[in-house]
Amino acid sequence: MLRFYLAGPEVFLPNARALGEAKRALCADLGLSGVFPLDAALDLGGLGPREQGRTIYRADVSLMRRCDVIIANLTPFRGPSADVGTAFELGFMTALGKPAFAYSNCAESFIARLARFSPSGLHRRTDGQWADQNDLAVEDFDMLDNLMLHGALAEGDLFLHQAPAGRELTDLTAFEACVKAARRLIA
Amino acid sequence: MLRFYLAGPEVFLPNARALGEAKRALCADLGLSGVFPLDAALDLGGLGPREQGRTIYRADVSLMRRCDVIIANLTPFRGPSADVGTAFELGFMTALGKPAFAYSNCAESFIARLARFSPSGLHRRTDGQWADQNDLAVEDFDMLDNLMLHGALAEGDLFLHQAPAGRELTDLTAFEACVKAARRLIA
């Protein structure tokens, strides 16, 4: 049975485990094995904080190596872009040659999000590039986030769904579409 | 000669090329070959925006595969965490088994940064976890960013330097310390 690594910032939610179960159940209905990062049963007792973090890191890396596909939740997290942990995992699985699929519960374009996070809006730099209030270039490639993330996707695009306010990290509409497409393409 | 891939959000600066040259010169002084993401000479003429983005993605992936080590600039970028493109590249190189080193020009702890970006500060959730204003857990592992990023570092830590205001993406103090440590450990 194909193993899907379910990456995303929902691990930070109070109900992370329940959401993980819902994602796994959805995969199971499609004949797939969903692997949620919290699935590793870890004994962190007696470890200092740094060593706890390292132990979780090693467990997640080990889970990724034993999965066949990554489904990354690239919903913006604490800023205009995706969660950095998820970005790391997307890069990791891509380098291993494992197919990568992604979704976002925010349907707003990247450039619109960047404009919203730039208090004075965007402007044209003297080199012709669009830039934010710190004169940092904003990418204008018709992509849904940084080009390294978008470039890695097998489908060439994200699966998008505008989740209702408050459900940005819990809505599974786009997740389901993404998993079904991945299954159709590779299972 | 060992090839160091120089990842970081400074590619978005107006003077990105000059900064890349400064980083490469510093590597050359140490007998190393520094490879900056903009080094790929690309002809993007006639391509639509999406295909331009993909072409840059493929060029950067190809540069990474031909490098031996990654030096990642994990200075916070448009939020409390590192640039997602750099996080992707750190994951990519880690999966290939290439040693990863990193630095940040912000010496503030991750938890202090998260508190600063959370308008009402941090609080203890009912499950005992520290959390931000959206009740999303903040990591408390004595690490400098998301544990996947910090966990990947060969040195087990970032090289830190508090850059003066306005020089957060251009100061090379921590970069130099990081490259020297990497050279000592693996060259």
Short mmCIF file of C-alpha atoms in Angstrom, two decimals:
data_model
loop_
_atom_site.label_atom_id
_atom_site.label_comp_id
_atom_site.label_asym_id
_atom_site.label_seq_id
_atom_site.Cartn_x
_atom_site.Cartn_y
_atom_site.Cartn_z
CA MET A 1 0.00 0.00 0.00
CA LEU A 2 1.37 3.39 -1.02
CA ARG A 3 2.45 5.53 1.92
CA PHE A 4 1.62 9.24 1.80
CA TYR A 5 3.52 11.60 4.11
CA LEU A 6 1.05 14.26 5.28
CA ALA A 7 3.11 17.41 5.92
CA GLY A 8 1.66 20.66 7.21
CA PRO A 9 1.46 23.20 10.00
CA GLU A 10 -1.70 21.63 11.45
CA VAL A 11 0.66 19.78 13.80
CA PHE A 12 0.63 23.05 15.80
CA LEU A 13 -3.14 22.96 16.39
CA PRO A 14 -4.57 21.96 19.77
CA ASN A 15 -6.49 19.16 18.01
CA ALA A 16 -3.57 18.07 15.81
CA ARG A 17 -3.98 14.37 16.57
CA ALA A 18 -7.69 14.37 15.69
CA LEU A 19 -6.95 16.19 12.44
CA GLY A 20 -4.22 13.68 11.67
CA GLU A 21 -6.71 10.89 12.21
CA ALA A 22 -9.21 12.56 9.85
CA LYS A 23 -6.52 12.86 7.17
CA ARG A 24 -5.46 9.24 7.64
CA ALA A 25 -9.08 8.07 7.45
CA LEU A 26 -9.56 9.93 4.20
CA CYS A 27 -6.44 8.25 2.78
CA ALA A 28 -7.60 4.84 4.00
CA ASP A 29 -10.92 5.30 2.19
CA LEU A 30 -8.90 5.67 -1.00
CA GLY A 31 -6.78 2.59 -0.32
CA LEU A 32 -3.74 4.63 0.76
CA SER A 33 -1.73 4.72 3.96
CA GLY A 34 -1.51 8.25 5.35
CA VAL A 35 1.44 8.98 7.64
CA PHE A 36 1.05 11.99 9.92
CA PRO A 37 4.21 13.49 11.48
CA LEU A 38 2.91 12.95 15.02
CA ASP A 39 2.54 9.22 14.33
CA ALA A 40 5.99 8.39 15.60
CA ALA A 41 5.58 7.16 19.17
CA LEU A 42 8.42 8.93 20.90
CA ASP A 43 9.63 8.75 24.47
CA LEU A 44 10.94 12.23 25.20
CA GLY A 45 11.05 11.75 28.97
CA GLY A 46 14.26 12.85 30.63
CA LEU A 47 15.53 14.68 27.55
CA GLY A 48 16.44 18.36 27.58
CA PRO A 49 14.51 20.62 25.17
CA ARG A 50 17.17 20.64 22.44
CA GLU A 51 17.47 16.85 22.50
CA GLN A 52 13.67 16.53 22.38
CA GLY A 53 13.64 18.65 19.24
CA ARG A 54 16.39 16.56 17.67
CA THR A 55 14.58 13.32 18.50
CA ILE A 56 11.41 14.56 16.80
CA TYR A 57 13.48 15.68 13.81
CA ARG A 58 15.08 12.25 13.45
CA ALA A 59 11.70 10.53 13.77
CA ASP A 60 10.14 12.73 11.08
CA VAL A 61 13.08 12.17 8.73
CA SER A 62 12.75 8.45 9.26
CA LEU A 63 8.99 8.60 8.52
CA MET A 64 9.69 10.55 5.32
CA ARG A 65 12.24 8.00 4.11
CA ARG A 66 9.66 5.25 4.53
CA CYS A 67 6.97 7.12 2.57
CA ASP A 68 6.43 7.12 -1.20
CA VAL A 69 4.74 10.48 -1.74
CA ILE A 70 4.41 13.82 0.07
CA ILE A 71 1.17 15.78 0.34
CA ALA A 72 2.19 19.21 1.61
CA ASN A 73 -0.19 21.70 3.17
CA LEU A 74 1.21 25.02 1.88
CA THR A 75 -1.49 27.21 3.44
CA PRO A 76 0.20 30.48 4.52
CA PHE A 77 1.45 30.24 8.09
CA ARG A 78 2.47 33.19 10.28
CA GLY A 79 3.15 35.33 7.23
CA PRO A 80 2.57 35.42 3.47
CA SER A 81 4.28 32.06 2.79
CA ALA A 82 3.98 28.42 3.84
CA ASP A 83 5.30 26.89 7.05
CA VAL A 84 9.12 26.49 6.88
CA GLY A 85 9.01 22.98 8.36
CA THR A 86 6.69 21.89 5.57
CA ALA A 87 8.92 23.64 3.00
CA PHE A 88 11.91 21.72 4.38
CA GLU A 89 10.00 18.44 4.06
CA LEU A 90 8.89 19.24 0.52
CA GLY A 91 12.54 19.82 -0.43
CA PHE A 92 13.62 16.66 1.35
CA MET A 93 11.12 14.40 -0.43
CA THR A 94 11.77 16.09 -3.79
CA ALA A 95 15.48 15.37 -3.51
CA LEU A 96 14.67 11.70 -2.86
CA GLY A 97 12.74 11.66 -6.13
CA LYS A 98 9.41 11.07 -4.41
CA PRO A 99 6.38 12.69 -6.07
CA ALA A 100 5.24 15.87 -4.35
CA PHE A 101 1.72 17.25 -4.30
CA ALA A 102 0.46 20.24 -2.39
CA TYR A 103 -2.61 22.19 -1.47
CA SER A 104 -3.50 25.47 0.15
CA ASN A 105 -6.61 26.61 1.96
CA CYS A 106 -5.93 30.17 0.83
CA ALA A 107 -6.89 30.89 -2.78
CA GLU A 108 -5.46 34.43 -2.82
CA SER A 109 -2.53 34.91 -5.22
CA PHE A 110 0.99 35.11 -3.80
CA ILE A 111 1.45 38.66 -5.02
CA ALA A 112 -1.85 39.74 -3.41
CA ARG A 113 -0.75 38.17 -0.12
CA LEU A 114 2.62 39.90 -0.30
CA ALA A 115 0.88 43.22 -0.98
CA ARG A 116 -1.35 42.65 2.05
CA PHE A 117 1.68 42.00 4.29
CA SER A 118 3.54 45.07 2.97
CA PRO A 119 2.08 48.04 4.88
CA SER A 120 2.72 50.53 2.09
CA GLY A 121 1.86 48.09 -0.71
CA LEU A 122 4.12 47.10 -3.56
CA HIS A 123 6.15 49.32 -5.88
CA ARG A 124 8.31 49.03 -8.98
CA ARG A 125 12.02 49.05 -8.18
CA THR A 126 14.46 50.95 -10.39
CA ASP A 127 15.46 47.58 -11.90
CA GLY A 128 11.84 47.07 -12.98
CA GLN A 129 11.13 44.42 -10.35
CA TRP A 130 8.03 44.55 -8.12
CA ALA A 131 9.14 44.96 -4.49
CA ASP A 132 7.79 45.25 -0.95
CA GLN A 133 8.25 48.06 1.58
CA ASN A 134 11.82 46.87 2.28
CA ASP A 135 12.67 46.99 -1.44
CA LEU A 136 12.82 43.18 -1.50
CA ALA A 137 11.69 41.68 -4.79
CA VAL A 138 8.37 39.92 -4.81
CA GLU A 139 8.12 37.01 -7.19
CA ASP A 140 5.80 37.54 -10.13
CA PHE A 141 5.79 34.11 -11.76
CA ASP A 142 2.09 33.32 -11.52
CA MET A 143 2.97 30.85 -8.78
CA LEU A 144 1.30 30.32 -5.42
CA ASP A 145 4.40 30.82 -3.25
CA ASN A 146 8.19 30.94 -3.56
CA LEU A 147 9.18 29.35 -6.89
CA MET A 148 11.19 26.57 -5.23
CA LEU A 149 8.03 25.27 -3.57
CA HIS A 150 5.79 25.63 -6.57
CA GLY A 151 8.45 24.32 -8.95
CA ALA A 152 8.67 21.01 -7.09
CA LEU A 153 5.07 19.99 -7.61
CA ALA A 154 4.37 17.06 -9.85
CA GLU A 155 1.02 18.42 -10.87
CA GLY A 156 2.57 21.78 -11.63
CA ASP A 157 0.06 23.49 -9.43
CA LEU A 158 -1.42 23.54 -5.98
CA PHE A 159 -4.90 22.39 -5.17
CA LEU A 160 -6.67 25.47 -3.89
CA HIS A 161 -9.74 26.07 -1.82
CA GLN A 162 -10.65 29.21 0.08
CA ALA A 163 -11.47 27.89 3.54
CA PRO A 164 -13.93 29.84 5.70
CA ALA A 165 -12.36 32.15 8.29
CA GLY A 166 -11.14 30.17 11.27
CA ARG A 167 -10.88 26.92 9.29
CA GLU A 168 -7.70 27.77 7.37
CA LEU A 169 -5.78 24.88 8.91
CA THR A 170 -8.58 22.37 9.40
CA ASP A 171 -10.64 22.41 6.17
CA LEU A 172 -9.94 19.22 4.20
CA THR A 173 -11.61 20.11 0.87
CA ALA A 174 -8.37 20.89 -0.98
CA PHE A 175 -6.55 18.10 0.83
CA GLU A 176 -9.06 15.58 -0.46
CA ALA A 177 -8.81 16.87 -4.04
CA CYS A 178 -5.03 16.74 -3.80
CA VAL A 179 -4.88 13.17 -2.46
CA LYS A 180 -7.32 11.97 -5.11
CA ALA A 181 -5.28 13.55 -7.89
CA ALA A 182 -2.07 12.06 -6.50
CA ARG A 183 -3.69 8.62 -6.34
CA ARG A 184 -4.97 8.91 -9.90
CA LEU A 185 -1.51 9.88 -11.17
CA ILE A 186 0.67 7.41 -9.33
CA ALA A 187 -1.26 4.60 -7.65
CA MET B 1 37.63 22.31 -4.94
CA LEU B 2 34.64 21.92 -2.62
CA ARG B 3 31.51 23.63 -3.89
CA PHE B 4 29.36 25.48 -1.35
CA TYR B 5 25.75 26.29 -2.28
CA LEU B 6 24.96 29.72 -0.81
CA ALA B 7 21.22 29.73 -0.07
CA GLY B 8 19.34 32.69 1.34
CA PRO B 9 16.73 35.37 0.81
CA GLU B 10 19.33 37.96 -0.19
CA VAL B 11 18.50 36.97 -3.77
CA PHE B 12 15.53 39.35 -3.34
CA LEU B 13 17.70 42.40 -2.64
CA PRO B 14 18.23 45.08 -5.29
CA ASN B 15 21.99 44.44 -5.02
CA ALA B 16 21.68 40.64 -4.94
CA ARG B 17 24.38 40.08 -7.55
CA ALA B 18 26.92 42.24 -5.72
CA LEU B 19 26.19 40.45 -2.47
CA GLY B 20 26.58 37.10 -4.22
CA GLU B 21 29.97 38.26 -5.50
CA ALA B 22 31.02 39.26 -1.97
CA LYS B 23 30.02 35.84 -0.64
CA ARG B 24 31.85 34.06 -3.46
CA ALA B 25 34.97 36.17 -2.85
CA LEU B 26 34.93 35.25 0.81
CA CYS B 27 34.69 31.56 -0.12
CA ALA B 28 37.50 31.91 -2.66
CA ASP B 29 39.76 33.43 0.01
CA LEU B 30 39.26 30.21 1.96
CA GLY B 31 39.99 27.97 -1.02
CA LEU B 32 36.33 27.13 -1.60
CA SER B 33 34.01 27.58 -4.56
CA GLY B 34 30.88 29.49 -3.59
CA VAL B 35 27.84 28.96 -5.80
CA PHE B 36 25.15 31.64 -5.60
CA PRO B 37 21.64 30.80 -6.88
CA LEU B 38 21.72 33.63 -9.42
CA ASP B 39 24.88 32.16 -10.98
CA ALA B 40 22.97 30.11 -13.50
CA ALA B 41 22.99 32.07 -16.75
CA LEU B 42 19.43 31.68 -17.91
CA ASP B 43 17.68 32.82 -21.03
CA LEU B 44 14.13 33.55 -19.95
CA GLY B 45 13.22 35.49 -23.08
CA GLY B 46 9.94 34.54 -24.66
CA LEU B 47 8.80 32.45 -21.71
CA GLY B 48 5.58 33.11 -19.84
CA PRO B 49 5.85 33.90 -16.13
CA ARG B 50 5.08 30.37 -14.91
CA GLU B 51 7.63 28.84 -17.27
CA GLN B 52 10.23 31.43 -16.17
CA GLY B 53 9.69 30.33 -12.58
CA ARG B 54 10.03 26.68 -13.52
CA THR B 55 13.22 27.34 -15.46
CA ILE B 56 14.80 29.08 -12.47
CA TYR B 57 13.65 26.20 -10.24
CA ARG B 58 15.28 23.62 -12.48
CA ALA B 59 18.50 25.65 -12.68
CA ASP B 60 18.70 25.98 -8.88
CA VAL B 61 18.05 22.26 -8.38
CA SER B 62 20.79 21.50 -10.88
CA LEU B 63 23.20 23.85 -9.05
CA MET B 64 22.39 22.15 -5.74
CA ARG B 65 23.06 18.69 -7.14
CA ARG B 66 26.49 19.84 -8.26
CA CYS B 67 27.40 21.29 -4.85
CA ASP B 68 28.90 19.46 -1.87
CA VAL B 69 27.68 21.57 1.04
CA ILE B 70 24.88 24.06 1.76
CA ILE B 71 25.35 27.27 3.73
CA ALA B 72 21.83 28.51 4.48
CA ASN B 73 20.98 32.03 5.55
CA LEU B 74 18.13 31.43 8.01
CA THR B 75 17.68 35.10 8.98
CA PRO B 76 13.95 35.66 9.57
CA PHE B 77 12.24 36.76 6.38
CA ARG B 78 8.78 38.36 6.16
CA GLY B 79 7.78 36.83 9.49
CA PRO B 80 9.25 35.07 12.51
CA SER B 81 10.86 32.24 10.51
CA ALA B 82 13.34 31.78 7.68
CA ASP B 83 12.63 32.15 3.97
CA VAL B 84 10.65 29.14 2.66
CA GLY B 85 12.81 28.86 -0.48
CA THR B 86 15.88 28.50 1.70
CA ALA B 87 14.07 25.99 3.93
CA PHE B 88 13.21 23.95 0.82
CA GLU B 89 16.85 23.99 -0.26
CA LEU B 90 18.07 23.00 3.21
CA GLY B 91 15.73 19.99 3.11
CA PHE B 92 16.80 19.14 -0.43
CA MET B 93 20.52 19.10 0.36
CA THR B 94 19.97 17.24 3.64
CA ALA B 95 18.12 14.45 1.84
CA LEU B 96 21.08 14.13 -0.54
CA GLY B 97 23.32 13.60 2.49
CA LYS B 98 25.24 16.83 1.90
CA PRO B 99 26.43 18.61 5.04
CA ALA B 100 24.27 21.59 5.99
CA PHE B 101 25.40 24.67 7.88
CA ALA B 102 23.40 27.76 8.61
CA TYR B 103 23.57 31.24 10.03
CA SER B 104 21.22 34.01 11.05
CA ASN B 105 21.71 37.72 11.35
CA CYS B 106 19.06 37.83 14.08
CA ALA B 107 20.30 36.67 17.49
CA GLU B 108 16.86 36.85 19.15
CA SER B 109 15.48 33.48 20.30
CA PHE B 110 12.72 31.82 18.25
CA ILE B 111 10.26 32.04 21.11
CA ALA B 112 10.97 35.77 21.59
CA ARG B 113 10.40 36.34 17.85
CA LEU B 114 7.14 34.40 17.95
CA ALA B 115 6.01 36.45 20.96
CA ARG B 116 6.85 39.64 19.06
CA PHE B 117 4.76 38.53 16.07
CA SER B 118 1.80 37.49 18.26
CA PRO B 119 -0.07 40.73 19.03
CA SER B 120 -1.41 39.53 22.38
CA GLY B 121 1.78 37.66 23.31
CA LEU B 122 2.02 33.96 24.13
CA HIS B 123 -0.09 31.92 26.54
CA ARG B 124 -0.22 28.40 27.98
CA ARG B 125 -2.76 26.21 26.24
CA THR B 126 -4.91 23.78 28.24
CA ASP B 127 -2.60 20.98 27.05
CA GLY B 128 0.31 22.80 28.69
CA GLN B 129 1.85 23.92 25.39
CA TRP B 130 2.93 27.54 24.80
CA ALA B 131 0.81 29.01 22.00
CA ASP B 132 0.30 32.17 19.96
CA GLN B 133 -2.84 34.32 19.57
CA ASN B 134 -4.36 31.72 17.23
CA ASP B 135 -3.78 28.95 19.79
CA LEU B 136 -1.10 27.47 17.54
CA ALA B 137 1.72 25.82 19.47
CA VAL B 138 5.04 27.61 19.50
CA GLU B 139 8.06 25.33 19.64
CA ASP B 140 10.02 25.48 22.88
CA PHE B 141 13.02 23.30 22.07
CA ASP B 142 15.78 25.86 22.59
CA MET B 143 16.18 25.96 18.83
CA LEU B 144 16.52 28.94 16.53
CA ASP B 145 13.58 28.15 14.23
CA ASN B 146 11.27 25.24 13.35
CA LEU B 147 12.88 22.01 14.57
CA MET B 148 13.14 20.55 11.06
CA LEU B 149 15.49 23.37 10.06
CA HIS B 150 17.55 23.36 13.21
CA GLY B 151 17.64 19.56 13.38
CA ALA B 152 19.30 19.32 9.98
CA LEU B 153 22.41 21.27 10.89
CA ALA B 154 25.68 19.40 11.05
CA GLU B 155 27.04 21.71 13.68
CA GLY B 156 23.87 21.35 15.71
CA ASP B 157 23.49 25.08 15.86
CA LEU B 158 23.27 28.20 13.82
CA PHE B 159 25.98 30.79 13.64
CA LEU B 160 24.43 33.93 15.04
CA HIS B 161 25.21 37.59 14.82
CA GLN B 162 22.89 40.47 15.55
CA ALA B 163 23.26 42.65 12.46
CA PRO B 164 22.68 46.39 12.76
CA ALA B 165 19.21 47.58 11.70
CA GLY B 166 18.96 47.77 7.92
CA ARG B 167 21.77 45.25 7.41
CA GLU B 168 19.83 42.11 8.32
CA LEU B 169 20.28 40.59 4.89
CA THR B 170 23.65 42.03 3.94
CA ASP B 171 25.89 41.64 7.01
CA LEU B 172 28.42 38.85 6.39
CA THR B 173 29.84 38.40 9.91
CA ALA B 174 27.87 35.24 10.73
CA PHE B 175 28.20 33.99 7.16
CA GLU B 176 32.01 34.16 7.43
CA ALA B 177 32.03 32.33 10.78
CA CYS B 178 29.74 29.68 9.33
CA VAL B 179 31.81 29.10 6.19
CA LYS B 180 35.02 28.89 8.23
CA ALA B 181 33.48 26.32 10.59
CA ALA B 182 32.19 24.29 7.66
CA ARG B 183 35.61 24.33 6.03
CA ARG B 184 37.32 23.26 9.25
CA LEU B 185 34.93 20.36 9.66
CA ILE B 186 34.79 18.98 6.16
CA ALA B 187 37.46 20.40 3.86
#
